[in-house]
mmCIF file with all atom_site columns, C-alpha atoms in Angstrom:
data_model
loop_
_atom_site.group_PDB
_atom_site.id
_atom_site.type_symbol
_atom_site.label_atom_id
_atom_site.label_alt_id
_atom_site.label_comp_id
_atom_site.label_asym_id
_atom_site.label_entity_id
_atom_site.label_seq_id
_atom_site.pdbx_PDB_ins_code
_atom_site.Cartn_x
_atom_site.Cartn_y
_atom_site.Cartn_z
_atom_site.occupancy
_atom_site.B_iso_or_equiv
_atom_site.pdbx_formal_charge
_atom_site.auth_seq_id
_atom_site.auth_comp_id
_atom_site.auth_asym_id
_atom_site.auth_atom_id
_atom_site.pdbx_PDB_model_num
ATOM 1   C CA . MET J 1 1   ? 101.799 107.963 104.888 1.00 90.00 ? 1   MET J CA 1
ATOM 2   C CA . ASN J 1 2   ? 100.245 107.789 101.352 1.00 91.00 ? 2   ASN J CA 1
ATOM 3   C CA . GLY J 1 3   ? 99.362  104.411 100.416 1.00 91.00 ? 3   GLY J CA 1
ATOM 4   C CA . GLY J 1 4   ? 97.050  101.947 99.183  1.00 90.00 ? 4   GLY J CA 1
ATOM 5   C CA . HIS J 1 5   ? 94.736  102.618 102.139 1.00 92.00 ? 5   HIS J CA 1
ATOM 6   C CA . ASP J 1 6   ? 94.300  106.335 101.463 1.00 91.00 ? 6   ASP J CA 1
ATOM 7   C CA . LEU J 1 7   ? 92.281  106.386 98.059  1.00 89.00 ? 7   LEU J CA 1
ATOM 8   C CA . GLY J 1 8   ? 89.725  108.946 98.625  1.00 86.00 ? 8   GLY J CA 1
ATOM 9   C CA . GLY J 1 9   ? 88.687  110.614 95.487  1.00 81.00 ? 9   GLY J CA 1
ATOM 10  C CA . MET J 1 10  ? 90.861  108.465 93.089  1.00 85.00 ? 10  MET J CA 1
ATOM 11  C CA . HIS J 1 11  ? 89.248  107.172 89.827  1.00 85.00 ? 11  HIS J CA 1
ATOM 12  C CA . GLY J 1 12  ? 89.654  103.864 88.223  1.00 87.00 ? 12  GLY J CA 1
ATOM 13  C CA . LEU J 1 13  ? 88.771  101.722 91.081  1.00 85.00 ? 13  LEU J CA 1
ATOM 14  C CA . GLY J 1 14  ? 85.290  101.029 90.121  1.00 83.00 ? 14  GLY J CA 1
ATOM 15  C CA . PRO J 1 15  ? 82.000  101.934 91.754  1.00 81.00 ? 15  PRO J CA 1
ATOM 16  C CA . ILE J 1 16  ? 81.323  101.460 95.375  1.00 79.00 ? 16  ILE J CA 1
ATOM 17  C CA . ASN J 1 17  ? 78.372  98.599  95.979  1.00 80.00 ? 17  ASN J CA 1
ATOM 18  C CA . PRO J 1 18  ? 78.131  98.432  99.770  1.00 81.00 ? 18  PRO J CA 1
ATOM 19  C CA . GLU J 1 19  ? 75.816  95.769  101.198 1.00 81.00 ? 19  GLU J CA 1
ATOM 20  C CA . LYS J 1 20  ? 73.021  97.407  103.553 1.00 85.00 ? 20  LYS J CA 1
ATOM 21  C CA . GLU J 1 21  ? 73.769  96.985  107.275 1.00 83.00 ? 21  GLU J CA 1
ATOM 22  C CA . THR J 1 22  ? 70.670  95.175  107.844 1.00 87.00 ? 22  THR J CA 1
ATOM 23  C CA . GLU J 1 23  ? 71.491  92.506  105.397 1.00 86.00 ? 23  GLU J CA 1
ATOM 24  C CA . GLU J 1 24  ? 75.358  92.042  105.563 1.00 86.00 ? 24  GLU J CA 1
ATOM 25  C CA . ALA J 1 25  ? 76.868  89.219  107.748 1.00 87.00 ? 25  ALA J CA 1
ATOM 26  C CA . ILE J 1 26  ? 79.346  90.383  110.559 1.00 89.00 ? 26  ILE J CA 1
ATOM 27  C CA . PHE J 1 27  ? 81.554  87.774  109.241 1.00 93.00 ? 27  PHE J CA 1
ATOM 28  C CA . HIS J 1 28  ? 81.459  86.413  105.781 1.00 91.00 ? 28  HIS J CA 1
ATOM 29  C CA . GLU J 1 29  ? 83.667  83.278  106.344 1.00 94.00 ? 29  GLU J CA 1
ATOM 30  C CA . ASP J 1 30  ? 84.604  81.546  109.585 1.00 96.00 ? 30  ASP J CA 1
ATOM 31  C CA . TRP J 1 31  ? 88.178  82.441  109.217 1.00 97.00 ? 31  TRP J CA 1
ATOM 32  C CA . GLU J 1 32  ? 87.039  86.164  109.416 1.00 97.00 ? 32  GLU J CA 1
ATOM 33  C CA . ARG J 1 33  ? 85.915  85.520  112.779 1.00 94.00 ? 33  ARG J CA 1
ATOM 34  C CA . LYS J 1 34  ? 89.206  83.795  113.974 1.00 94.00 ? 34  LYS J CA 1
ATOM 35  C CA . VAL J 1 35  ? 91.182  86.809  112.614 1.00 95.00 ? 35  VAL J CA 1
ATOM 36  C CA . PHE J 1 36  ? 88.981  89.050  114.521 1.00 91.00 ? 36  PHE J CA 1
ATOM 37  C CA . ALA J 1 37  ? 89.593  87.190  117.752 1.00 88.00 ? 37  ALA J CA 1
ATOM 38  C CA . PHE J 1 38  ? 93.361  86.660  116.897 1.00 90.00 ? 38  PHE J CA 1
ATOM 39  C CA . THR J 1 39  ? 93.754  90.500  116.469 1.00 92.00 ? 39  THR J CA 1
ATOM 40  C CA . VAL J 1 40  ? 91.816  91.375  119.684 1.00 88.00 ? 40  VAL J CA 1
ATOM 41  C CA . ALA J 1 41  ? 93.566  88.860  121.843 1.00 88.00 ? 41  ALA J CA 1
ATOM 42  C CA . THR J 1 42  ? 97.278  89.609  120.495 1.00 90.00 ? 42  THR J CA 1
ATOM 43  C CA . GLY J 1 43  ? 96.401  93.428  121.084 1.00 90.00 ? 43  GLY J CA 1
ATOM 44  C CA . LEU J 1 44  ? 95.371  92.864  124.605 1.00 88.00 ? 44  LEU J CA 1
ATOM 45  C CA . LEU J 1 45  ? 99.108  91.614  125.212 1.00 89.00 ? 45  LEU J CA 1
ATOM 46  C CA . GLY J 1 46  ? 99.886  95.451  125.502 1.00 89.00 ? 46  GLY J CA 1
ATOM 47  C CA . GLU J 1 47  ? 102.890 95.176  123.153 1.00 93.00 ? 47  GLU J CA 1
ATOM 48  C CA . TRP J 1 48  ? 101.217 97.650  120.563 1.00 94.00 ? 48  TRP J CA 1
ATOM 49  C CA . ASN J 1 49  ? 98.350  100.358 120.463 1.00 93.00 ? 49  ASN J CA 1
ATOM 50  C CA . ILE J 1 50  ? 95.850  100.730 118.185 1.00 93.00 ? 50  ILE J CA 1
ATOM 51  C CA . ASP J 1 51  ? 97.773  103.395 115.827 1.00 95.00 ? 51  ASP J CA 1
ATOM 52  C CA . GLU J 1 52  ? 100.803 101.129 115.666 1.00 96.00 ? 52  GLU J CA 1
ATOM 53  C CA . SER J 1 53  ? 98.452  98.414  114.475 1.00 96.00 ? 53  SER J CA 1
ATOM 54  C CA . ARG J 1 54  ? 96.770  100.699 111.990 1.00 96.00 ? 54  ARG J CA 1
ATOM 55  C CA . HIS J 1 55  ? 100.135 101.570 110.515 1.00 96.00 ? 55  HIS J CA 1
ATOM 56  C CA . ALA J 1 56  ? 101.248 97.912  110.608 1.00 96.00 ? 56  ALA J CA 1
ATOM 57  C CA . ARG J 1 57  ? 98.387  97.577  107.965 1.00 96.00 ? 57  ARG J CA 1
ATOM 58  C CA . GLU J 1 58  ? 99.067  100.620 106.033 1.00 95.00 ? 58  GLU J CA 1
ATOM 59  C CA . ARG J 1 59  ? 102.809 100.003 105.440 1.00 94.00 ? 59  ARG J CA 1
ATOM 60  C CA . GLN J 1 60  ? 101.895 96.939  103.044 1.00 94.00 ? 60  GLN J CA 1
ATOM 61  C CA . HIS J 1 61  ? 102.758 97.326  99.402  1.00 95.00 ? 61  HIS J CA 1
ATOM 62  C CA . PRO J 1 62  ? 99.618  99.221  97.875  1.00 93.00 ? 62  PRO J CA 1
ATOM 63  C CA . VAL J 1 63  ? 99.077  96.260  95.346  1.00 94.00 ? 63  VAL J CA 1
ATOM 64  C CA . ASP J 1 64  ? 98.677  94.000  98.297  1.00 95.00 ? 64  ASP J CA 1
ATOM 65  C CA . TYR J 1 65  ? 96.719  96.274  100.471 1.00 95.00 ? 65  TYR J CA 1
ATOM 66  C CA . ILE J 1 66  ? 94.066  96.847  97.552  1.00 93.00 ? 66  ILE J CA 1
ATOM 67  C CA . ARG J 1 67  ? 94.170  93.012  96.337  1.00 93.00 ? 67  ARG J CA 1
ATOM 68  C CA . ASN J 1 68  ? 93.444  91.905  100.387 1.00 95.00 ? 68  ASN J CA 1
ATOM 69  C CA . SER J 1 69  ? 90.116  91.698  101.799 1.00 93.00 ? 69  SER J CA 1
ATOM 70  C CA . TYR J 1 70  ? 89.263  93.554  105.059 1.00 94.00 ? 70  TYR J CA 1
ATOM 71  C CA . TYR J 1 71  ? 90.122  90.982  107.383 1.00 96.00 ? 71  TYR J CA 1
ATOM 72  C CA . GLU J 1 72  ? 93.250  89.767  105.334 1.00 97.00 ? 72  GLU J CA 1
ATOM 73  C CA . ASN J 1 73  ? 94.660  93.344  106.007 1.00 97.00 ? 73  ASN J CA 1
ATOM 74  C CA . TRP J 1 74  ? 93.930  92.831  109.590 1.00 97.00 ? 74  TRP J CA 1
ATOM 75  C CA . LEU J 1 75  ? 95.698  89.473  109.527 1.00 97.00 ? 75  LEU J CA 1
ATOM 76  C CA . THR J 1 76  ? 98.800  91.006  107.693 1.00 97.00 ? 76  THR J CA 1
ATOM 77  C CA . GLY J 1 77  ? 98.739  93.924  110.109 1.00 97.00 ? 77  GLY J CA 1
ATOM 78  C CA . THR J 1 78  ? 98.793  91.690  113.287 1.00 97.00 ? 78  THR J CA 1
ATOM 79  C CA . GLU J 1 79  ? 101.615 89.658  111.772 1.00 96.00 ? 79  GLU J CA 1
ATOM 80  C CA . ASN J 1 80  ? 103.679 92.692  111.407 1.00 97.00 ? 80  ASN J CA 1
ATOM 81  C CA . CYS J 1 81  ? 102.929 93.710  115.133 1.00 96.00 ? 81  CYS J CA 1
ATOM 82  C CA . LEU J 1 82  ? 103.874 90.437  116.253 1.00 95.00 ? 82  LEU J CA 1
ATOM 83  C CA . LEU J 1 83  ? 107.086 90.609  114.112 1.00 95.00 ? 83  LEU J CA 1
ATOM 84  C CA . ASP J 1 84  ? 107.958 94.014  115.394 1.00 95.00 ? 84  ASP J CA 1
ATOM 85  C CA . ALA J 1 85  ? 107.428 93.041  118.961 1.00 94.00 ? 85  ALA J CA 1
ATOM 86  C CA . GLY J 1 86  ? 109.809 89.937  118.551 1.00 93.00 ? 86  GLY J CA 1
ATOM 87  C CA . LEU J 1 87  ? 107.024 87.423  119.610 1.00 92.00 ? 87  LEU J CA 1
ATOM 88  C CA . VAL J 1 88  ? 106.999 85.603  116.411 1.00 92.00 ? 88  VAL J CA 1
ATOM 89  C CA . THR J 1 89  ? 109.574 84.782  113.691 1.00 93.00 ? 89  THR J CA 1
ATOM 90  C CA . GLU J 1 90  ? 109.154 84.974  109.709 1.00 94.00 ? 90  GLU J CA 1
ATOM 91  C CA . ARG J 1 91  ? 109.578 81.193  109.862 1.00 94.00 ? 91  ARG J CA 1
ATOM 92  C CA . GLU J 1 92  ? 107.083 80.586  112.418 1.00 93.00 ? 92  GLU J CA 1
ATOM 93  C CA . ILE J 1 93  ? 104.350 82.411  110.446 1.00 93.00 ? 93  ILE J CA 1
ATOM 94  C CA . ALA J 1 94  ? 105.296 80.748  107.025 1.00 93.00 ? 94  ALA J CA 1
ATOM 95  C CA . SER J 1 95  ? 105.140 77.249  108.820 1.00 93.00 ? 95  SER J CA 1
ATOM 96  C CA . GLY J 1 96  ? 102.244 77.959  111.019 1.00 89.00 ? 96  GLY J CA 1
ATOM 97  C CA . LYS J 1 97  ? 104.187 76.199  113.965 1.00 89.00 ? 97  LYS J CA 1
ATOM 98  C CA . ALA J 1 98  ? 106.053 77.775  116.878 1.00 87.00 ? 98  ALA J CA 1
ATOM 99  C CA . ASP J 1 99  ? 109.690 77.053  117.270 1.00 88.00 ? 99  ASP J CA 1
ATOM 100 C CA . CYS J 1 100 ? 109.638 77.072  120.790 1.00 83.00 ? 100 CYS J CA 1
ATOM 101 C CA . ALA J 1 101 ? 107.170 77.270  123.855 1.00 77.00 ? 101 ALA J CA 1
ATOM 102 C CA . ALA J 1 102 ? 105.134 80.650  124.007 1.00 71.00 ? 102 ALA J CA 1
ATOM 103 C CA . ALA J 1 103 ? 106.882 83.404  125.973 1.00 71.00 ? 103 ALA J CA 1
ATOM 104 C CA . VAL J 1 104 ? 103.527 84.897  126.721 1.00 75.00 ? 104 VAL J CA 1
ATOM 105 C CA . THR J 1 105 ? 100.064 83.996  127.228 1.00 76.00 ? 105 THR J CA 1
ATOM 106 C CA . PRO J 1 106 ? 97.260  85.387  125.369 1.00 74.00 ? 106 PRO J CA 1
ATOM 107 C CA . PRO J 1 107 ? 94.182  86.487  127.054 1.00 76.00 ? 107 PRO J CA 1
ATOM 108 C CA . GLY J 1 108 ? 91.374  84.070  127.638 1.00 79.00 ? 108 GLY J CA 1
ATOM 109 C CA . PRO J 1 109 ? 87.835  84.398  125.736 1.00 80.00 ? 109 PRO J CA 1
ATOM 110 C CA . GLU J 1 110 ? 86.070  86.046  128.939 1.00 84.00 ? 110 GLU J CA 1
ATOM 111 C CA . GLN J 1 111 ? 88.978  88.597  129.277 1.00 81.00 ? 111 GLN J CA 1
ATOM 112 C CA . ALA J 1 112 ? 89.007  89.326  125.580 1.00 78.00 ? 112 ALA J CA 1
ATOM 113 C CA . LEU J 1 113 ? 85.109  89.676  125.605 1.00 81.00 ? 113 LEU J CA 1
ATOM 114 C CA . ASN J 1 114 ? 85.156  92.194  128.551 1.00 83.00 ? 114 ASN J CA 1
ATOM 115 C CA . ALA J 1 115 ? 87.859  94.423  126.728 1.00 79.00 ? 115 ALA J CA 1
ATOM 116 C CA . VAL J 1 116 ? 85.743  94.487  123.432 1.00 78.00 ? 116 VAL J CA 1
ATOM 117 C CA . LYS J 1 117 ? 82.754  95.354  125.539 1.00 83.00 ? 117 LYS J CA 1
ATOM 118 C CA . ALA J 1 118 ? 84.748  98.285  127.416 1.00 81.00 ? 118 ALA J CA 1
ATOM 119 C CA . GLY J 1 119 ? 86.056  99.713  124.335 1.00 78.00 ? 119 GLY J CA 1
ATOM 120 C CA . GLY J 1 120 ? 89.215  102.072 124.016 1.00 77.00 ? 120 GLY J CA 1
ATOM 121 C CA . PRO J 1 121 ? 88.411  105.642 124.819 1.00 79.00 ? 121 PRO J CA 1
ATOM 122 C CA . ALA J 1 122 ? 90.929  107.934 123.083 1.00 84.00 ? 122 ALA J CA 1
ATOM 123 C CA . ASP J 1 123 ? 89.968  110.958 124.704 1.00 88.00 ? 123 ASP J CA 1
ATOM 124 C CA . VAL J 1 124 ? 92.181  112.309 127.345 1.00 89.00 ? 124 VAL J CA 1
ATOM 125 C CA . ASP J 1 125 ? 92.198  114.719 130.313 1.00 89.00 ? 125 ASP J CA 1
ATOM 126 C CA . ALA J 1 126 ? 94.905  117.356 129.472 1.00 88.00 ? 126 ALA J CA 1
ATOM 127 C CA . PRO J 1 127 ? 95.229  120.964 130.089 1.00 91.00 ? 127 PRO J CA 1
ATOM 128 C CA . VAL J 1 128 ? 95.058  122.239 126.476 1.00 93.00 ? 128 VAL J CA 1
ATOM 129 C CA . THR J 1 129 ? 93.052  124.784 125.315 1.00 95.00 ? 129 THR J CA 1
ATOM 130 C CA . PRO J 1 130 ? 91.712  124.581 121.462 1.00 97.00 ? 130 PRO J CA 1
ATOM 131 C CA . ALA J 1 131 ? 93.100  127.116 119.124 1.00 98.00 ? 131 ALA J CA 1
ATOM 132 C CA . PHE J 1 132 ? 89.994  127.185 117.083 1.00 98.00 ? 132 PHE J CA 1
ATOM 133 C CA . LYS J 1 133 ? 86.322  127.418 117.544 1.00 98.00 ? 133 LYS J CA 1
ATOM 134 C CA . PRO J 1 134 ? 83.204  126.361 115.554 1.00 98.00 ? 134 PRO J CA 1
ATOM 135 C CA . GLY J 1 135 ? 82.959  128.743 112.563 1.00 98.00 ? 135 GLY J CA 1
ATOM 136 C CA . ASP J 1 136 ? 86.520  129.202 112.024 1.00 98.00 ? 136 ASP J CA 1
ATOM 137 C CA . ARG J 1 137 ? 87.895  128.594 108.580 1.00 98.00 ? 137 ARG J CA 1
ATOM 138 C CA . VAL J 1 138 ? 90.974  126.467 108.339 1.00 98.00 ? 138 VAL J CA 1
ATOM 139 C CA . ARG J 1 139 ? 93.263  125.043 105.802 1.00 98.00 ? 139 ARG J CA 1
ATOM 140 C CA . ILE J 1 140 ? 94.553  121.642 106.175 1.00 98.00 ? 140 ILE J CA 1
ATOM 141 C CA . LYS J 1 141 ? 98.330  121.339 105.999 1.00 98.00 ? 141 LYS J CA 1
ATOM 142 C CA . ASN J 1 142 ? 99.845  120.001 102.854 1.00 97.00 ? 142 ASN J CA 1
ATOM 143 C CA . PHE J 1 143 ? 102.180 117.419 104.381 1.00 95.00 ? 143 PHE J CA 1
ATOM 144 C CA . HIS J 1 144 ? 103.116 113.855 103.269 1.00 95.00 ? 144 HIS J CA 1
ATOM 145 C CA . PRO J 1 145 ? 104.646 111.920 106.244 1.00 93.00 ? 145 PRO J CA 1
ATOM 146 C CA . ALA J 1 146 ? 106.273 108.672 105.997 1.00 91.00 ? 146 ALA J CA 1
ATOM 147 C CA . GLY J 1 147 ? 104.807 107.576 109.143 1.00 93.00 ? 147 GLY J CA 1
ATOM 148 C CA . HIS J 1 148 ? 101.051 107.276 110.451 1.00 95.00 ? 148 HIS J CA 1
ATOM 149 C CA . THR J 1 149 ? 98.726  110.094 109.981 1.00 96.00 ? 149 THR J CA 1
ATOM 150 C CA . ARG J 1 150 ? 94.878  110.616 110.012 1.00 96.00 ? 150 ARG J CA 1
ATOM 151 C CA . ALA J 1 151 ? 94.636  113.366 107.592 1.00 97.00 ? 151 ALA J CA 1
ATOM 152 C CA . PRO J 1 152 ? 93.097  112.025 104.382 1.00 96.00 ? 152 PRO J CA 1
ATOM 153 C CA . ARG J 1 153 ? 95.307  113.060 101.371 1.00 95.00 ? 153 ARG J CA 1
ATOM 154 C CA . TYR J 1 154 ? 92.428  114.518 99.281  1.00 95.00 ? 154 TYR J CA 1
ATOM 155 C CA . THR J 1 155 ? 91.822  117.237 102.117 1.00 97.00 ? 155 THR J CA 1
ATOM 156 C CA . ARG J 1 156 ? 95.335  118.398 102.508 1.00 97.00 ? 156 ARG J CA 1
ATOM 157 C CA . GLY J 1 157 ? 95.814  121.995 101.121 1.00 97.00 ? 157 GLY J CA 1
ATOM 158 C CA . HIS J 1 158 ? 92.157  122.554 101.266 1.00 98.00 ? 158 HIS J CA 1
ATOM 159 C CA . VAL J 1 159 ? 89.796  124.892 103.256 1.00 98.00 ? 159 VAL J CA 1
ATOM 160 C CA . GLY J 1 160 ? 86.840  124.009 105.527 1.00 98.00 ? 160 GLY J CA 1
ATOM 161 C CA . LYS J 1 161 ? 84.926  125.048 108.285 1.00 98.00 ? 161 LYS J CA 1
ATOM 162 C CA . ILE J 1 162 ? 85.137  123.941 111.795 1.00 98.00 ? 162 ILE J CA 1
ATOM 163 C CA . VAL J 1 163 ? 81.489  122.784 113.169 1.00 98.00 ? 163 VAL J CA 1
ATOM 164 C CA . ARG J 1 164 ? 82.205  121.018 116.237 1.00 97.00 ? 164 ARG J CA 1
ATOM 165 C CA . ILE J 1 165 ? 85.072  120.683 118.984 1.00 97.00 ? 165 ILE J CA 1
ATOM 166 C CA . HIS J 1 166 ? 84.949  116.494 120.197 1.00 97.00 ? 166 HIS J CA 1
ATOM 167 C CA . GLY J 1 167 ? 87.562  117.549 122.909 1.00 96.00 ? 167 GLY J CA 1
ATOM 168 C CA . ILE J 1 168 ? 91.066  116.448 123.687 1.00 97.00 ? 168 ILE J CA 1
ATOM 169 C CA . HIS J 1 169 ? 92.084  113.123 121.923 1.00 97.00 ? 169 HIS J CA 1
ATOM 170 C CA . ILE J 1 170 ? 95.190  111.027 121.627 1.00 96.00 ? 170 ILE J CA 1
ATOM 171 C CA . PHE J 1 171 ? 97.071  112.317 118.625 1.00 97.00 ? 171 PHE J CA 1
ATOM 172 C CA . PRO J 1 172 ? 97.501  109.347 116.261 1.00 96.00 ? 172 PRO J CA 1
ATOM 173 C CA . ASP J 1 173 ? 100.609 110.456 114.347 1.00 96.00 ? 173 ASP J CA 1
ATOM 174 C CA . THR J 1 174 ? 102.824 110.427 117.573 1.00 96.00 ? 174 THR J CA 1
ATOM 175 C CA . HIS J 1 175 ? 100.787 107.574 119.424 1.00 95.00 ? 175 HIS J CA 1
ATOM 176 C CA . LYS J 1 176 ? 102.201 105.320 116.540 1.00 94.00 ? 176 LYS J CA 1
ATOM 177 C CA . ASP J 1 177 ? 105.480 106.056 118.047 1.00 93.00 ? 177 ASP J CA 1
ATOM 178 C CA . GLY J 1 178 ? 104.371 105.070 121.711 1.00 90.00 ? 178 GLY J CA 1
ATOM 179 C CA . VAL J 1 179 ? 103.773 108.721 122.546 1.00 93.00 ? 179 VAL J CA 1
ATOM 180 C CA . THR J 1 180 ? 100.387 109.518 124.261 1.00 92.00 ? 180 THR J CA 1
ATOM 181 C CA . GLU J 1 181 ? 99.955  113.320 123.411 1.00 94.00 ? 181 GLU J CA 1
ATOM 182 C CA . GLY J 1 182 ? 96.446  114.926 123.847 1.00 95.00 ? 182 GLY J CA 1
ATOM 183 C CA . VAL J 1 183 ? 95.367  117.554 121.353 1.00 96.00 ? 183 VAL J CA 1
ATOM 184 C CA . PRO J 1 184 ? 92.081  119.204 120.230 1.00 98.00 ? 184 PRO J CA 1
ATOM 185 C CA . LEU J 1 185 ? 90.165  117.241 117.707 1.00 98.00 ? 185 LEU J CA 1
ATOM 186 C CA . TYR J 1 186 ? 87.749  118.922 115.411 1.00 98.00 ? 186 TYR J CA 1
ATOM 187 C CA . SER J 1 187 ? 84.705  118.042 112.888 1.00 98.00 ? 187 SER J CA 1
ATOM 188 C CA . VAL J 1 188 ? 85.664  120.080 109.761 1.00 98.00 ? 188 VAL J CA 1
ATOM 189 C CA . ARG J 1 189 ? 83.168  120.485 106.900 1.00 98.00 ? 189 ARG J CA 1
ATOM 190 C CA . PHE J 1 190 ? 84.319  120.794 103.516 1.00 98.00 ? 190 PHE J CA 1
ATOM 191 C CA . GLU J 1 191 ? 82.241  121.813 100.567 1.00 97.00 ? 191 GLU J CA 1
ATOM 192 C CA . ALA J 1 192 ? 82.380  119.185 97.692  1.00 95.00 ? 192 ALA J CA 1
ATOM 193 C CA . ALA J 1 193 ? 83.314  121.954 95.250  1.00 95.00 ? 193 ALA J CA 1
ATOM 194 C CA . GLU J 1 194 ? 86.182  122.784 97.434  1.00 97.00 ? 194 GLU J CA 1
ATOM 195 C CA . LEU J 1 195 ? 87.533  119.225 97.376  1.00 95.00 ? 195 LEU J CA 1
ATOM 196 C CA . TRP J 1 196 ? 86.533  118.013 93.927  1.00 92.00 ? 196 TRP J CA 1
ATOM 197 C CA . GLY J 1 197 ? 86.164  121.238 91.905  1.00 93.00 ? 197 GLY J CA 1
ATOM 198 C CA . PRO J 1 198 ? 83.367  122.232 89.574  1.00 91.00 ? 198 PRO J CA 1
ATOM 199 C CA . ASP J 1 199 ? 82.659  118.328 88.812  1.00 88.00 ? 199 ASP J CA 1
ATOM 200 C CA . ALA J 1 200 ? 81.533  117.806 92.272  1.00 90.00 ? 200 ALA J CA 1
ATOM 201 C CA . THR J 1 201 ? 77.890  117.195 93.099  1.00 89.00 ? 201 THR J CA 1
ATOM 202 C CA . ARG J 1 202 ? 76.262  120.588 93.896  1.00 89.00 ? 202 ARG J CA 1
ATOM 203 C CA . GLY J 1 203 ? 75.421  121.186 97.520  1.00 89.00 ? 203 GLY J CA 1
ATOM 204 C CA . SER J 1 204 ? 77.156  118.075 98.965  1.00 94.00 ? 204 SER J CA 1
ATOM 205 C CA . ALA J 1 205 ? 79.786  118.181 101.701 1.00 96.00 ? 205 ALA J CA 1
ATOM 206 C CA . VAL J 1 206 ? 82.226  116.192 103.585 1.00 96.00 ? 206 VAL J CA 1
ATOM 207 C CA . HIS J 1 207 ? 82.794  116.047 107.268 1.00 98.00 ? 207 HIS J CA 1
ATOM 208 C CA . VAL J 1 208 ? 86.163  115.018 108.291 1.00 98.00 ? 208 VAL J CA 1
ATOM 209 C CA . ASP J 1 209 ? 87.641  114.797 112.056 1.00 98.00 ? 209 ASP J CA 1
ATOM 210 C CA . MET J 1 210 ? 90.720  116.578 112.237 1.00 98.00 ? 210 MET J CA 1
ATOM 211 C CA . TRP J 1 211 ? 93.503  117.009 114.972 1.00 98.00 ? 211 TRP J CA 1
ATOM 212 C CA . GLU J 1 212 ? 94.896  120.371 115.596 1.00 98.00 ? 212 GLU J CA 1
ATOM 213 C CA . PRO J 1 213 ? 98.448  119.998 114.460 1.00 98.00 ? 213 PRO J CA 1
ATOM 214 C CA . TYR J 1 214 ? 96.790  119.435 110.614 1.00 98.00 ? 214 TYR J CA 1
ATOM 215 C CA . LEU J 1 215 ? 95.179  122.792 110.669 1.00 98.00 ? 215 LEU J CA 1
ATOM 216 C CA . ASP J 1 216 ? 96.249  126.245 109.846 1.00 98.00 ? 216 ASP J CA 1
ATOM 217 C CA . LYS J 1 217 ? 93.928  129.302 110.031 1.00 97.00 ? 217 LYS J CA 1
ATOM 218 C CA . ALA J 1 218 ? 92.570  130.136 106.657 1.00 94.00 ? 218 ALA J CA 1
#
């Protein structure tokens, strides 16, 4: 979907002033640490997958998404997942108190830590042959789905060149609906001028990972 999470190339939002990785704290406030733990623990309940959780954050009103900090968006998305799964009610979220005994038990610290260390690989073993190869020129389809997609809006309709095939990975657009579908994933290079026109920085480029259903032969 097109929303507050997909702002690539838009003007009027001010300059980006990132903190250096060597200096930035992992968590700036203690509540951020708790939101991270809360999100991981509830995710291990198995009631939703990573793309459902991403879409739960994306479907906020754009004003709320932009106004929120990173972990505020995480918290809102996790609350949406819990509501969708019927594990909590709006009243319980508003009050911060459960109306009844918990129907499920979240994982303990050791189980959660092991899950974080193990990660969640998204590549799958599927008998699928990629339709494109490195060097092929492709055009990103100009589509605007109401659901989840990982195709950035600023790339749609533009032409790039495939530089790498990552293998067969879970397709996020249908995974959001609980479907595990393996499709080829490519690294596509876009010249800056192709995306931004004559005002782009000369000689610069953007590499974006793109799933095959997003691509047409150019």
